[in-house]
Coordinates of C-alpha atoms and ligand atoms in Angstrom, one line a residue:
X225 CA 23.3 170.3 31.4
X226 CA 20.9 167.8 32.9
X227 CA 20.3 167.1 36.6
X228 CA 21.9 163.7 36.1
X229 CA 25.2 165.5 35.4
X230 CA 24.8 167.4 38.6
X231 CA 24.2 164.2 40.6
X232 CA 27.4 162.7 39.2
X233 CA 29.2 165.8 40.5
X234 CA 27.8 165.5 43.9
X235 CA 29.7 162.5 45.1
X236 CA 31.8 161.8 48.1
X237 CA 35.5 161.3 47.6
X238 CA 37.6 158.2 47.2
X239 CA 36.7 155.1 45.3
X240 CA 34.8 153.7 48.3
X241 CA 32.1 156.3 47.6
X242 CA 31.4 154.6 44.3
X243 CA 30.5 151.5 46.3
X244 CA 33.9 149.8 45.9
X245 CA 35.6 148.7 49.0
X246 CA 39.3 148.0 48.7
X247 CA 40.5 144.6 49.8
X248 CA 44.2 144.5 49.7
X249 CA 46.8 141.8 50.1
X250 CA 47.9 141.1 53.7
X251 CA 50.6 143.5 54.6
X252 CA 52.7 143.9 57.7
X253 CA 55.2 146.6 58.9
X254 CA 56.7 148.2 61.9
X255 CA 54.6 151.2 62.8
X256 CA 56.9 152.7 65.4
X257 CA 60.4 154.0 64.9
X258 CA 63.2 151.4 64.5
X259 CA 65.7 150.9 67.3
X260 CA 65.5 149.8 70.9
X261 CA 62.4 150.9 72.8
X262 CA 60.1 149.7 75.6
X263 CA 57.4 148.7 73.1
X264 CA 57.2 148.4 69.3
X265 CA 54.0 148.3 67.3
X266 CA 53.7 146.0 64.3
X267 CA 50.7 146.6 62.1
X268 CA 49.0 144.3 59.8
X269 CA 46.1 144.9 57.4
X270 CA 44.4 143.2 54.4
X271 CA 42.2 140.5 53.2
X272 CA 42.1 137.4 55.6
X273 CA 44.6 138.7 58.1
X274 CA 42.4 137.6 61.1
X275 CA 42.7 134.0 59.8
X276 CA 46.4 134.3 58.8
X277 CA 47.4 135.5 62.3
X278 CA 46.0 132.4 64.1
X279 CA 48.9 130.0 63.5
X280 CA 51.2 132.4 65.3
X281 CA 49.3 132.1 68.6
X282 CA 48.4 129.1 70.8
X283 CA 45.4 127.2 69.5
X284 CA 42.1 129.1 70.0
X285 CA 43.7 132.2 71.5
X286 CA 42.6 134.3 68.6
X287 CA 39.2 132.7 68.1
X288 CA 38.1 133.6 71.6
X289 CA 39.2 137.2 71.2
X290 CA 36.9 140.2 70.8
X291 CA 37.6 143.0 68.3
X292 CA 39.0 146.3 69.7
X293 CA 39.9 144.7 73.0
X294 CA 43.5 144.3 74.0
X295 CA 44.6 140.7 74.6
X296 CA 47.7 139.1 75.9
X297 CA 49.3 136.4 73.7
X298 CA 52.3 134.3 73.0
X299 CA 53.7 134.9 69.5
X300 CA 55.5 131.9 68.1
X301 CA 57.2 131.0 64.8
X302 CA 54.8 128.6 63.1
X303 CA 57.7 126.7 61.5
X304 CA 59.6 125.9 64.7
X305 CA 56.8 126.6 67.3
X306 CA 59.4 128.5 69.3
X307 CA 57.8 131.3 71.3
X308 CA 59.4 134.7 70.3
X309 CA 57.6 137.1 72.6
X310 CA 54.8 137.5 75.0
X311 CA 52.9 140.5 73.7
X312 CA 49.7 142.5 73.6
X313 CA 47.5 142.6 70.5
X314 CA 44.3 144.2 69.2
X315 CA 42.2 143.0 66.3
X316 CA 40.0 145.3 64.2
X317 CA 37.2 144.1 62.0
X318 CA 36.8 146.1 58.8
X319 CA 35.3 148.6 58.1
X320 CA 35.9 149.6 61.7
X321 CA 39.6 150.1 61.4
X322 CA 42.1 152.8 60.3
X323 CA 42.5 151.2 56.8
X324 CA 38.8 150.0 56.6
X325 CA 40.1 146.4 56.2
X326 CA 40.6 143.7 58.8
X327 CA 43.6 144.7 60.8
X328 CA 45.8 143.7 63.7
X329 CA 48.3 145.5 65.9
X330 CA 50.9 143.7 67.9
X331 CA 52.6 145.5 70.9
X332 CA 55.8 143.6 71.4
X333 CA 58.9 144.3 73.4
X334 CA 60.7 146.9 71.3
X335 CA 64.1 145.3 70.8
X336 CA 65.4 145.2 67.2
X337 CA 65.9 141.4 67.4
X338 CA 62.3 140.7 68.5
X339 CA 60.9 143.1 66.0
X340 CA 62.9 141.7 63.1
X341 CA 62.1 138.1 64.1
X342 CA 58.3 138.8 64.2
X343 CA 58.4 140.6 60.9
X344 CA 60.4 137.9 59.3
X345 CA 57.9 135.3 60.5
X346 CA 55.0 137.3 59.2
X347 CA 56.6 137.8 55.9
X348 CA 57.4 134.1 55.6
X349 CA 53.8 133.1 56.3
X350 CA 51.3 135.0 54.2
X351 CA 52.1 138.7 54.7
X352 CA 54.3 140.9 52.6
X353 CA 56.2 144.1 53.7
X354 CA 54.0 147.2 53.4
X355 CA 55.1 150.0 51.1
X356 CA 55.6 153.5 52.4
X357 CA 52.2 155.0 53.2
X358 CA 50.3 151.9 52.2
X359 CA 48.1 151.7 55.3
X360 CA 47.0 155.4 54.8
X361 CA 46.5 154.8 51.1
X362 CA 44.2 151.9 51.9
X363 CA 42.3 154.1 54.3
X364 CA 41.9 156.6 51.5
X365 CA 40.9 153.9 49.0
X366 CA 38.2 152.7 51.5
X367 CA 36.8 156.2 52.0
X368 CA 38.0 156.4 55.6
X369 CA 39.6 159.8 54.9
X370 CA 40.0 162.2 52.0
X371 CA 43.3 162.9 50.3
X372 CA 44.0 166.2 52.2
X373 CA 43.5 164.3 55.5
X374 CA 46.0 161.7 54.4
X375 CA 48.5 164.4 53.7
X376 CA 47.7 165.9 57.1
X377 CA 48.5 162.5 58.8
X378 CA 51.9 162.5 57.2
X379 CA 52.6 166.0 58.3
X380 CA 51.3 165.2 61.9
X381 CA 53.8 162.4 62.1
X382 CA 56.6 164.6 60.9
X383 CA 55.7 167.7 62.9
X384 CA 58.5 168.9 65.2
X385 CA 57.0 172.3 66.1
X386 CA 53.7 173.7 67.2
X387 CA 53.3 175.6 64.0
X388 CA 53.7 172.4 61.9
X389 CA 51.2 170.6 64.2
X390 CA 48.7 173.4 63.6
X391 CA 49.0 173.1 59.9
X392 CA 48.9 169.3 59.9
X393 CA 46.0 169.1 62.4
X394 CA 43.5 171.1 60.3
X395 CA 44.2 168.7 57.5
X396 CA 44.2 165.5 59.5
X397 CA 41.0 166.3 61.3
X398 CA 39.1 167.0 58.1
X399 CA 38.4 170.6 59.1
X400 CA 40.2 171.9 55.9
X401 CA 38.4 169.3 53.8
X402 CA 35.1 170.4 55.3
X403 CA 35.8 174.0 54.2
X404 CA 36.6 172.8 50.6
X405 CA 33.5 170.6 50.5
X406 CA 31.4 173.5 51.6
X407 CA 32.7 175.7 48.8
X408 CA 32.3 172.9 46.3
X409 CA 28.7 172.3 47.4
X410 CA 27.8 176.0 46.9
X411 CA 29.1 175.7 43.4
X412 CA 27.1 172.6 42.8
X413 CA 24.0 174.5 44.1
X414 CA 24.8 177.3 41.7
X415 CA 25.0 174.8 38.9
X416 CA 21.7 173.4 39.9
X417 CA 20.1 176.8 39.5
X418 CA 21.7 177.1 36.0
X419 CA 20.5 173.6 35.1
X420 CA 17.0 174.6 36.1
X421 CA 17.2 177.6 33.8
X422 CA 18.5 175.4 31.0
X423 CA 15.9 172.7 31.5
X424 CA 13.0 175.1 31.9
X425 CA 13.8 178.0 29.6
X426 CA 10.3 179.4 29.4
X427 CA 9.6 180.4 33.0
X428 CA 9.9 184.1 31.9
X429 CA 10.4 186.7 34.7
X430 CA 12.3 184.5 37.1
X431 CA 15.3 184.2 34.8
X432 CA 17.1 187.4 35.8
X433 CA 16.5 186.9 39.4
X434 CA 17.9 183.4 39.2
X435 CA 21.1 184.5 37.5
X436 CA 21.6 187.1 40.2
X437 CA 21.3 184.4 42.7
X438 CA 23.8 182.2 40.9
X439 CA 26.2 185.2 40.7
X440 CA 26.0 185.9 44.4
X441 CA 26.7 182.3 45.3
X442 CA 29.7 182.2 43.0
X443 CA 30.9 185.5 44.3
X444 CA 30.8 184.1 47.9
X445 CA 33.0 181.1 46.8
X446 CA 35.3 183.4 44.9
X447 CA 36.0 185.6 47.9
X448 CA 36.6 182.5 50.1
X449 CA 39.1 181.2 47.5
X450 CA 40.9 184.6 47.5
X451 CA 41.1 184.6 51.2
X452 CA 42.4 181.0 51.3
X453 CA 45.0 182.0 48.7
X454 CA 46.1 184.9 50.8
X455 CA 46.5 182.6 53.9
X456 CA 49.1 180.6 52.0
X457 CA 51.9 183.2 52.9
X458 CA 51.4 182.4 56.5
X459 CA 50.3 178.7 56.1
X460 CA 53.4 177.9 54.2
X461 CA 55.6 179.4 57.0
X462 CA 53.6 177.3 59.5
X463 CA 54.0 174.0 57.6
X464 CA 57.5 174.5 56.1
X465 CA 59.2 177.0 58.3
X466 CA 60.3 180.6 57.8
X467 CA 62.8 180.9 54.9
X468 CA 65.6 183.0 56.3
X469 CA 68.5 184.0 53.9
X470 CA 71.9 185.1 55.3
X471 CA 73.3 187.6 52.8
X472 CA 76.4 189.8 52.6
X473 CA 79.7 190.3 51.0
X474 CA 82.5 187.6 51.4
X475 CA 84.0 187.1 54.8
X476 CA 81.2 188.8 56.8
X477 CA 80.7 185.7 58.9
X478 CA 77.6 184.3 57.1
X479 CA 78.6 180.7 57.4
X480 CA 79.8 181.2 60.9
X481 CA 76.3 182.6 61.8
X482 CA 74.7 179.6 60.1
X483 CA 76.8 177.1 62.1
X484 CA 76.2 179.0 65.3
X485 CA 72.4 179.0 64.9
X486 CA 72.4 175.3 63.9
X487 CA 74.7 174.4 66.8
X488 CA 77.0 172.4 64.6
X489 CA 79.6 172.9 61.9
X490 CA 77.5 172.6 58.8
X491 CA 79.2 175.1 56.5
X492 CA 82.9 175.5 55.8
X493 CA 84.4 178.6 57.4
X494 CA 87.8 180.1 56.5
X495 CA 89.4 183.5 56.4
X496 CA 89.5 183.2 52.6
X497 CA 86.9 185.5 50.9
X498 CA 84.7 183.4 48.6
X499 CA 84.7 180.2 50.7
X500 CA 81.0 179.5 50.2
X501 CA 80.2 179.3 46.5
X502 CA 76.8 177.6 46.5
X503 CA 73.9 178.1 48.9
X504 CA 73.3 175.7 51.8
X505 CA 69.8 175.2 53.3
X506 CA 69.2 173.6 56.7
X507 CA 66.1 173.4 58.9
X508 CA 66.6 174.8 62.3
X509 CA 64.4 175.1 65.4
X510 CA 64.7 178.3 67.3
X511 CA 62.7 178.6 70.5
X512 CA 60.3 176.1 69.2
X513 CA 59.9 177.7 65.8
X514 CA 60.8 176.1 62.5
X515 CA 63.2 178.1 60.3
X516 CA 64.8 177.2 57.0
X517 CA 68.2 178.8 57.2
X518 CA 70.0 179.5 54.0
X519 CA 73.7 180.4 53.9
X520 CA 74.7 182.0 50.6
X521 CA 77.8 182.8 48.6
X522 CA 79.3 186.2 49.4
X523 CA 78.2 189.0 47.0
X524 CA 81.0 190.5 45.0
X525 CA 82.0 191.1 41.4
X526 CA 83.4 187.6 41.0
X527 CA 85.6 186.8 38.0
X528 CA 85.4 183.0 38.7
X529 CA 82.5 181.5 36.7
X530 CA 81.4 179.2 39.5
X531 CA 81.5 181.9 42.1
X532 CA 79.6 184.2 39.7
X533 CA 76.8 181.7 39.4
X534 CA 76.8 181.4 43.2
X535 CA 76.4 185.2 43.6
X536 CA 73.5 185.1 41.2
X537 CA 71.8 182.5 43.3
X538 CA 72.4 184.6 46.5
X539 CA 70.5 187.5 44.9
X540 CA 67.6 185.3 43.8
X541 CA 67.4 183.7 47.3
X542 CA 67.4 187.2 48.9
X543 CA 64.3 188.1 46.8
X544 CA 62.5 184.8 47.5
X545 CA 63.2 184.6 51.2
X546 CA 60.6 185.5 53.9
X547 CA 63.3 187.3 55.9
X548 CA 66.8 188.4 55.0
X549 CA 69.7 188.9 57.3
X550 CA 72.0 191.5 55.7
X551 CA 75.5 191.1 57.2
X552 CA 78.2 193.8 57.5
X553 CA 81.2 193.8 59.6
X554 CA 83.4 196.6 61.1
X555 CA 85.7 195.9 58.2
X556 CA 83.0 196.7 55.6
X557 CA 84.1 199.5 53.2
X558 CA 81.7 202.3 52.5
X559 CA 81.1 201.0 49.0
X560 CA 80.2 197.6 50.4
X561 CA 77.8 199.2 52.8
X562 CA 76.3 201.2 50.0
X563 CA 75.8 198.0 48.0
X564 CA 74.0 196.4 51.0
X565 CA 71.9 199.5 51.5
X566 CA 70.8 199.4 47.8
X567 CA 70.0 195.7 48.1
X568 CA 67.9 196.3 51.2
X569 CA 65.9 198.9 49.3
X570 CA 65.4 196.4 46.4
X571 CA 64.3 193.5 48.6
X572 CA 62.1 195.7 50.8
X573 CA 63.3 197.2 54.1
X574 CA 60.5 195.5 56.1
X575 CA 61.9 192.1 55.0
X576 CA 65.5 192.8 56.1
X577 CA 67.4 192.9 59.3
X578 CA 70.8 194.6 59.1
X579 CA 73.4 192.9 61.3
X580 CA 76.9 194.1 62.3
X581 CA 78.9 190.9 62.6
X582 CA 82.2 190.6 64.4
X583 CA 81.1 193.2 66.9
X584 CA 84.0 192.1 69.1
X585 CA 86.3 193.9 66.6
X586 CA 84.5 197.2 67.2
X587 CA 81.2 199.0 66.7
X588 CA 81.6 201.8 64.1
X589 CA 79.2 204.7 64.2
X590 CA 77.7 203.9 60.8
X591 CA 76.4 200.6 62.3
X592 CA 74.0 202.3 64.7
X593 CA 71.0 200.9 62.9
X594 CA 72.4 197.3 62.8
X595 CA 72.0 194.6 65.3
X596 CA 75.5 194.0 66.8
X597 CA 76.5 190.3 66.8
X598 CA 79.6 188.4 67.6
X599 CA 79.5 184.7 67.0
X600 CA 83.0 184.3 68.6
X601 CA 81.9 186.0 71.8
X602 CA 78.2 184.8 71.7
X603 CA 77.0 188.4 71.8
X604 CA 73.7 189.5 70.2
X605 CA 72.6 185.9 69.5
X606 CA 69.7 186.1 71.9
X607 CA 68.5 189.4 70.3
X608 CA 68.7 187.8 66.8
X609 CA 66.8 184.7 67.9
X610 CA 64.1 186.9 69.4
X611 CA 63.9 188.8 66.1
X612 CA 63.4 185.5 64.2
X613 CA 60.7 184.4 66.7
X614 CA 58.9 187.7 66.2
X615 CA 59.0 187.2 62.5
X616 CA 57.6 183.7 62.6
X617 CA 54.9 184.6 65.1
X618 CA 54.0 187.6 62.9
X619 CA 53.1 185.1 60.2
X620 CA 51.5 182.5 62.3
X621 CA 49.6 185.0 64.4
X622 CA 47.6 185.8 61.3
X623 CA 46.3 182.3 61.2
X624 CA 43.0 182.5 63.1
X625 CA 40.4 179.9 63.6
X626 CA 39.6 179.7 59.9
X627 CA 41.1 176.9 57.9
X628 CA 44.2 178.0 55.9
X629 CA 46.3 176.9 53.0
X630 CA 49.6 175.3 53.8
X631 CA 50.4 173.0 50.8
X632 CA 51.5 173.9 47.3
X633 CA 49.3 171.2 45.9
X634 CA 46.3 172.7 47.5
X635 CA 47.3 176.2 46.4
X636 CA 47.6 175.1 42.8
X637 CA 44.0 173.7 42.9
X638 CA 42.6 176.8 44.6
X639 CA 44.2 179.0 42.0
X640 CA 42.8 176.9 39.2
X641 CA 39.3 177.1 40.8
X642 CA 39.6 180.8 41.2
X643 CA 40.6 181.3 37.6
X644 CA 37.6 179.2 36.5
X645 CA 35.4 181.4 38.5
X646 CA 37.0 184.5 36.9
X647 CA 36.1 183.0 33.5
X648 CA 32.6 182.5 34.8
X649 CA 32.2 186.2 35.7
X650 CA 33.7 187.2 32.3
X651 CA 31.3 184.9 30.5
X652 CA 28.4 186.2 32.5
X653 CA 29.2 189.8 31.9
X654 CA 29.5 189.1 28.2
X655 CA 26.0 187.6 28.3
X656 CA 27.1 184.1 27.3
X657 CA 24.8 181.1 27.4
X658 CA 24.1 179.4 30.7
X659 CA 25.7 176.2 29.4
X660 CA 29.0 178.0 29.2
X661 CA 28.6 179.4 32.6
X662 CA 27.8 176.0 34.0
X663 CA 30.9 174.6 32.3
X664 CA 33.2 177.1 34.1
X665 CA 31.5 176.2 37.4
X666 CA 32.0 172.6 36.7
X667 CA 35.7 173.1 36.1
X668 CA 36.1 175.0 39.4
X669 CA 34.2 172.3 41.3
X670 CA 36.5 169.7 39.7
X671 CA 39.6 171.6 40.7
X672 CA 38.3 171.7 44.3
X673 CA 37.5 167.9 44.2
X674 CA 41.2 167.3 43.3
X675 CA 42.2 168.5 46.8
X676 CA 40.0 165.9 48.3
X677 CA 41.0 163.2 45.8
X678 CA 37.8 162.9 43.8
X679 CA 39.1 163.2 40.3
X680 CA 42.0 162.0 38.1
X681 CA 43.8 160.9 41.2
X682 CA 46.2 158.2 40.1
X683 CA 49.2 160.4 39.6
X684 CA 48.3 162.5 42.6
X685 CA 48.1 159.4 44.8
X686 CA 51.5 158.3 43.8
X687 CA 52.9 161.7 44.7
X688 CA 51.1 162.0 48.0
X689 CA 51.9 158.5 49.3
X690 CA 55.4 158.2 48.0
X691 CA 57.0 160.2 50.8
X692 CA 55.2 158.5 53.7
X693 CA 57.1 156.3 56.1
X694 CA 56.6 152.5 56.1
X695 CA 54.0 151.5 58.6
X696 CA 51.9 154.6 58.2
Ligands
LIG755 N1 86.4 188.2 65.2 C1 85.4 187.5 64.7 N2 85.7 186.8 63.6 C2 84.6 186.1 63.0 C3 83.3 186.2 63.6 N3 82.5 185.4 62.8 C4 83.3 184.9 61.8 N4 84.5 185.3 61.9 C5 85.7 185.0 61.0 O1 85.5 185.6 59.7 C6 86.0 184.8 58.7 C7 85.0 184.5 57.6 O2 83.9 183.8 58.2 P1 82.9 183.0 57.3 O3 81.8 182.6 58.2 O4 83.6 182.0 56.5 O5 82.4 184.2 56.4 P2 81.4 184.1 55.1 O6 80.6 185.4 55.1 O7 80.6 182.9 55.1 O8 82.4 184.2 53.9 P3 82.2 183.6 52.4 O9 81.7 182.2 52.5 O10 83.6 183.8 51.8 O11 81.2 184.5 51.7 C8 86.5 183.5 59.4 O12 87.9 183.6 59.6 C9 85.8 183.5 60.7 O13 86.5 182.9 61.8 C10 83.1 186.9 64.8 O14 82.1 187.0 65.3 N5 84.2 187.6 65.3
LIG756 MG1 80.5 181.3 53.8

């Protein structure tokens, strides 16, 4: 491997780093939520937008205006010259804008009629509607942010709890990317040492020392990757919520509990055993924590084919969940209780909370280790909510100041990089050529680049930006 190869590895991310600046067609979209509001923000970006906007305002109003300073203007329909709204506006000259292109933001009165009229006017005169995430995608294409920061921005916008905000912020601020970049640059350094050994093979004594140095650098990265991988268990809960499964035999009040925690009638409840046949998943905020509640089909030896499949799903969900609520009622038979006990053992006792539902009907002695709960009387709900909060905080509390993993895309890349480093250690132990060692390091570095968006990104880009909202 030559030093030229190394230099080509050592690039910033995004096409802009290759000296290309992205100049897109003029786009316009509402950046704030639709509906009536005091103010709405309409955002425009692209090639020539500062010229295109002029006919919408009185002659000269835009010419005199400074970049990044708010102005007061009268927005008119250029076809009829009818004034639509008096509004505030800001112009940004690329590259000093969010997208890196020339951009404008209009702060108009937030009525749906005004917003639609303005957008229609813009779309009639040179602008086209923006696609979901198009502004952020342009920012990425212009090197204003890396791909993980773009994902973070989307999550920041969607965050409804402190835990999601924490996970989104470390991405959006670039703190996570910085960590990845640090690890990648240590690998590049290690590759540089290997390259020196390859290019100057006759330096004699220094060879072994150099390889030990390479090994120690790679080991440092490997340990960091392992610790990032471990952080995913908590990071996932922060970003996506705690997965809580409600499990039990039919008629234990699982769906009733789901509805009670949600505060609305999501699941069908009847006195007929076997009412729920498939699982239902709903996000739920409990005391500011995000929880993914899953109501399941009651576990029993079902003869009905559909119900049987439902029961299989319940058991799978019980295994996959972060926390399992195991429901029994005063009517539970001893064999039913034994079945739940066995299931708790199988799942892991520390992952389960046994609950006695319908506690208004009685509290049998066998239920002394269960949390008593009556949805009809509202008893025990506070204690259950507290138990859920403790669980979430148990995960989140482990997230210290260090960057952590919260996305499955990033997890896959980290795992791939870790496997490449394992292959490096194996090759090194087996005494393989330096070229092969360098190849493994290069693969690992490339996997890390994928997080930031450096390599083979087209399909990743589509996936990342597809789910954005319009105007972001
Ligand atoms: N007395 C009393 N009845 C309850 C309570 N919670 C639920 N029930 C009743 O128990 C019956 C079954 O409730 P569901 O919530 O449908 O039970 P489930 O566990 O989802 O049942 P499947 O979907 O068949 O597995 C209904 O008639 C509910 O009204 C409670 O706290 N007290
Ligand atoms: Mg049910």
